[in-house]
């Protein structure tokens, strides 16, 4: 059995000791007085002592380790790193069985960011995007409405501005944001969730993420797309443009295809020391989180694996004792009322 008190032990301990000593002194005084040594009076004091002790036990929050409970992850800083190069618009995000319609990869990214945020409710979130360069779209905040808005307006890079992108283009910005979070809030674990397809379109080889191991507490690299690839719709930068055109391959003059590169994504996951997970349309959030950060998804020192809380048992027992005392007091008042009502009447009344 483990304990996670609502107050620190150096506060709760003296309170418990004082309560026990006080109750012991009252009971000893009660027994020393013959007129108060009736069994009913002693029993009442024993019930009161039990009530106090049960409340103290409930305040210590006993529990069994390794229980499966959902806990708010209020001690986390979560960084979402999103590939917004043209390839994220490739239309090959589909269910794992290959059936169903194909959607842009970015649709899956949006859904998964919000799913992670729901599972890690209470955390603080930051959104970083990268294509030809990298930028912080949203600094760390606990405002989920701001996150939803930032995710909703995510869009691929304007096609005419594309100059090739590196899968590790966000490394410097991410390292700076992680270091700032560590320096200002060292007690909060830092999770990094990387969303991309692993396609390297820059002429230069990708640099190593090169992050200090102390910066990343956990997270996951999430891959989108298929090895067969998908066509990429152009982004003109003008939302009113009605034409539906696709990026062309200059070598063939046909629609260009973007293909998932899982080997490169696994390399990034290894550099970040987090797992790699391929994402398909309709997949639940569990694969993204089950190995994301063992022992770091915390709420007041508890992991999401958590424990089975037992504090409600002594709390419920205390409630029953308090209810019993209330009913007894009510009955005694009813018994006293007739006697009080007749005490002032004369013999001829």
Short mmCIF file of N, CA and C in Angstrom, two decimals, residues 67-135:
data_model
loop_
_atom_site.label_atom_id
_atom_site.label_comp_id
_atom_site.label_asym_id
_atom_site.label_seq_id
_atom_site.Cartn_x
_atom_site.Cartn_y
_atom_site.Cartn_z
N UNK A 67 -2.36 0.37 -10.16
CA UNK A 67 -3.74 0.39 -10.62
C UNK A 67 -3.84 1.16 -11.93
N UNK A 68 -4.88 0.89 -12.71
CA UNK A 68 -5.07 1.58 -13.97
C UNK A 68 -6.09 2.68 -13.80
N UNK A 69 -5.64 3.91 -13.68
CA UNK A 69 -6.53 5.04 -13.52
C UNK A 69 -6.11 6.13 -14.49
N UNK A 70 -7.09 6.93 -14.91
CA UNK A 70 -6.80 8.05 -15.78
C UNK A 70 -6.51 9.27 -14.94
N UNK A 71 -5.35 9.86 -15.09
CA UNK A 71 -4.97 11.00 -14.26
C UNK A 71 -4.66 12.19 -15.15
N UNK A 72 -5.00 13.36 -14.67
CA UNK A 72 -4.65 14.56 -15.40
C UNK A 72 -3.14 14.78 -15.31
N UNK A 73 -2.52 15.08 -16.45
CA UNK A 73 -1.07 15.18 -16.48
C UNK A 73 -0.65 16.62 -16.27
N UNK A 74 -0.92 17.15 -15.10
CA UNK A 74 -0.74 18.57 -14.86
C UNK A 74 0.71 18.98 -14.72
N UNK A 75 1.64 18.06 -14.66
CA UNK A 75 3.05 18.43 -14.47
C UNK A 75 3.86 18.30 -15.75
N UNK A 76 3.23 18.41 -16.91
CA UNK A 76 3.93 18.18 -18.16
C UNK A 76 4.02 19.42 -19.03
N UNK A 77 5.14 19.55 -19.74
CA UNK A 77 5.26 20.47 -20.86
C UNK A 77 5.35 19.63 -22.13
N UNK A 78 4.43 19.86 -23.05
CA UNK A 78 4.32 19.03 -24.25
C UNK A 78 4.61 19.88 -25.48
N UNK A 79 5.57 19.44 -26.30
CA UNK A 79 5.95 20.17 -27.51
C UNK A 79 5.51 19.36 -28.74
N UNK A 80 4.67 19.97 -29.58
CA UNK A 80 4.25 19.36 -30.83
C UNK A 80 5.10 19.95 -31.95
N UNK A 81 5.84 19.09 -32.66
CA UNK A 81 6.71 19.53 -33.75
C UNK A 81 6.12 18.97 -35.05
N UNK A 82 5.66 19.85 -35.93
CA UNK A 82 4.87 19.43 -37.09
C UNK A 82 5.56 19.81 -38.39
N UNK A 83 5.69 18.84 -39.27
CA UNK A 83 6.19 19.06 -40.62
C UNK A 83 5.08 19.71 -41.46
N UNK A 84 5.30 20.94 -41.90
CA UNK A 84 4.31 21.62 -42.75
C UNK A 84 4.85 21.85 -44.16
N UNK A 85 5.84 21.06 -44.58
CA UNK A 85 6.30 21.14 -45.96
C UNK A 85 5.21 20.62 -46.89
N UNK A 86 5.39 20.78 -48.17
CA UNK A 86 4.35 20.42 -49.14
C UNK A 86 3.95 18.95 -49.04
N UNK A 87 4.87 18.09 -48.60
CA UNK A 87 4.58 16.67 -48.56
C UNK A 87 3.49 16.31 -47.55
N UNK A 88 3.26 17.17 -46.55
CA UNK A 88 2.25 16.88 -45.55
C UNK A 88 0.85 16.97 -46.15
N UNK A 89 0.74 17.49 -47.37
CA UNK A 89 -0.55 17.56 -48.06
C UNK A 89 -0.81 16.30 -48.89
N UNK A 90 0.14 15.38 -48.95
CA UNK A 90 -0.05 14.16 -49.75
C UNK A 90 -1.30 13.41 -49.32
N UNK A 91 -2.08 12.97 -50.27
CA UNK A 91 -3.38 12.39 -49.99
C UNK A 91 -3.29 10.86 -49.91
N UNK A 92 -2.61 10.39 -48.88
CA UNK A 92 -2.51 8.94 -48.67
C UNK A 92 -2.67 8.57 -47.20
N UNK A 93 -3.37 9.39 -46.45
CA UNK A 93 -3.69 9.06 -45.06
C UNK A 93 -4.98 8.26 -45.07
N UNK A 94 -4.89 7.00 -44.73
CA UNK A 94 -6.03 6.11 -44.82
C UNK A 94 -5.98 5.07 -43.71
N UNK A 95 -7.07 4.32 -43.50
CA UNK A 95 -7.07 3.29 -42.45
C UNK A 95 -5.99 2.24 -42.69
N UNK A 96 -5.64 1.54 -41.62
CA UNK A 96 -4.56 0.55 -41.69
C UNK A 96 -4.86 -0.57 -42.67
N UNK A 97 -6.16 -0.90 -42.88
CA UNK A 97 -6.50 -1.98 -43.80
C UNK A 97 -6.46 -1.55 -45.26
N UNK A 98 -6.15 -0.28 -45.52
CA UNK A 98 -6.05 0.20 -46.89
C UNK A 98 -7.36 0.62 -47.50
N UNK A 99 -8.46 0.37 -46.83
CA UNK A 99 -9.76 0.74 -47.35
C UNK A 99 -10.12 2.16 -46.98
N UNK A 100 -11.27 2.58 -47.48
CA UNK A 100 -11.75 3.91 -47.13
C UNK A 100 -11.10 4.99 -47.96
N UNK A 101 -11.60 6.21 -47.85
CA UNK A 101 -11.07 7.33 -48.64
C UNK A 101 -9.68 7.75 -48.16
N UNK A 102 -8.94 8.32 -49.07
CA UNK A 102 -7.62 8.85 -48.73
C UNK A 102 -7.76 10.33 -48.40
N UNK A 103 -7.14 10.74 -47.30
CA UNK A 103 -7.19 12.14 -46.88
C UNK A 103 -5.78 12.70 -46.84
N UNK A 104 -5.63 14.00 -46.84
CA UNK A 104 -4.30 14.58 -46.67
C UNK A 104 -3.68 14.17 -45.33
N UNK A 105 -2.39 13.99 -45.34
CA UNK A 105 -1.69 13.61 -44.10
C UNK A 105 -1.95 14.62 -43.00
N UNK A 106 -2.07 15.90 -43.35
CA UNK A 106 -2.27 16.94 -42.36
C UNK A 106 -3.56 16.74 -41.58
N UNK A 107 -4.57 16.14 -42.20
CA UNK A 107 -5.81 15.84 -41.47
C UNK A 107 -5.54 14.90 -40.31
N UNK A 108 -4.71 13.89 -40.56
CA UNK A 108 -4.35 12.96 -39.49
C UNK A 108 -3.53 13.63 -38.41
N UNK A 109 -2.62 14.53 -38.81
CA UNK A 109 -1.79 15.25 -37.83
C UNK A 109 -2.67 16.09 -36.92
N UNK A 110 -3.60 16.83 -37.52
CA UNK A 110 -4.50 17.66 -36.70
C UNK A 110 -5.25 16.82 -35.68
N UNK A 111 -5.84 15.72 -36.14
CA UNK A 111 -6.63 14.87 -35.25
C UNK A 111 -5.78 14.29 -34.13
N UNK A 112 -4.54 13.91 -34.45
CA UNK A 112 -3.69 13.28 -33.44
C UNK A 112 -3.17 14.29 -32.41
N UNK A 113 -2.89 15.51 -32.83
CA UNK A 113 -2.47 16.53 -31.86
C UNK A 113 -3.56 16.74 -30.83
N UNK A 114 -4.79 16.89 -31.29
CA UNK A 114 -5.90 17.13 -30.37
C UNK A 114 -6.16 15.90 -29.50
N UNK A 115 -5.95 14.70 -30.05
CA UNK A 115 -6.14 13.48 -29.26
C UNK A 115 -5.11 13.39 -28.14
N UNK A 116 -3.85 13.72 -28.44
CA UNK A 116 -2.81 13.71 -27.40
C UNK A 116 -3.14 14.74 -26.33
N UNK A 117 -3.59 15.92 -26.74
CA UNK A 117 -3.93 16.98 -25.78
C UNK A 117 -5.07 16.54 -24.87
N UNK A 118 -6.04 15.82 -25.42
CA UNK A 118 -7.15 15.33 -24.57
C UNK A 118 -6.65 14.31 -23.57
N UNK A 119 -5.76 13.43 -23.99
CA UNK A 119 -5.25 12.40 -23.09
C UNK A 119 -4.35 12.99 -22.01
N UNK A 120 -3.69 14.08 -22.33
CA UNK A 120 -2.78 14.72 -21.37
C UNK A 120 -3.40 16.02 -20.85
N UNK A 121 -4.68 15.93 -20.51
CA UNK A 121 -5.40 17.11 -20.05
C UNK A 121 -4.73 17.77 -18.87
N UNK A 122 -4.62 19.09 -18.91
CA UNK A 122 -3.99 19.82 -17.81
C UNK A 122 -2.54 20.14 -18.06
N UNK A 123 -1.94 19.57 -19.11
CA UNK A 123 -0.54 19.88 -19.43
C UNK A 123 -0.45 21.25 -20.09
N UNK A 124 0.77 21.71 -20.32
CA UNK A 124 1.01 22.93 -21.09
C UNK A 124 1.55 22.52 -22.45
N UNK A 125 1.09 23.20 -23.51
CA UNK A 125 1.41 22.78 -24.87
C UNK A 125 2.09 23.89 -25.64
N UNK A 126 3.00 23.47 -26.54
CA UNK A 126 3.63 24.40 -27.47
C UNK A 126 3.59 23.77 -28.85
N UNK A 127 3.43 24.61 -29.87
CA UNK A 127 3.35 24.13 -31.26
C UNK A 127 4.47 24.75 -32.08
N UNK A 128 5.30 23.89 -32.67
CA UNK A 128 6.40 24.32 -33.52
C UNK A 128 6.20 23.68 -34.89
N UNK A 129 6.33 24.46 -35.96
CA UNK A 129 6.22 23.91 -37.31
C UNK A 129 7.53 24.12 -38.06
N UNK A 130 7.74 23.30 -39.08
CA UNK A 130 8.95 23.46 -39.89
C UNK A 130 8.65 23.06 -41.34
N UNK A 131 9.31 23.74 -42.25
CA UNK A 131 9.34 23.39 -43.68
C UNK A 131 10.71 23.83 -44.18
N UNK A 132 10.76 24.93 -44.92
CA UNK A 132 12.09 25.45 -45.29
C UNK A 132 12.81 26.03 -44.09
N UNK A 133 12.05 26.47 -43.11
CA UNK A 133 12.58 26.96 -41.84
C UNK A 133 11.71 26.43 -40.72
N UNK A 134 11.88 26.98 -39.52
CA UNK A 134 11.10 26.53 -38.37
C UNK A 134 10.62 27.75 -37.61
N UNK A 135 9.46 27.60 -36.97
CA UNK A 135 8.88 28.72 -36.23
C UNK A 135 8.03 28.20 -35.09
#
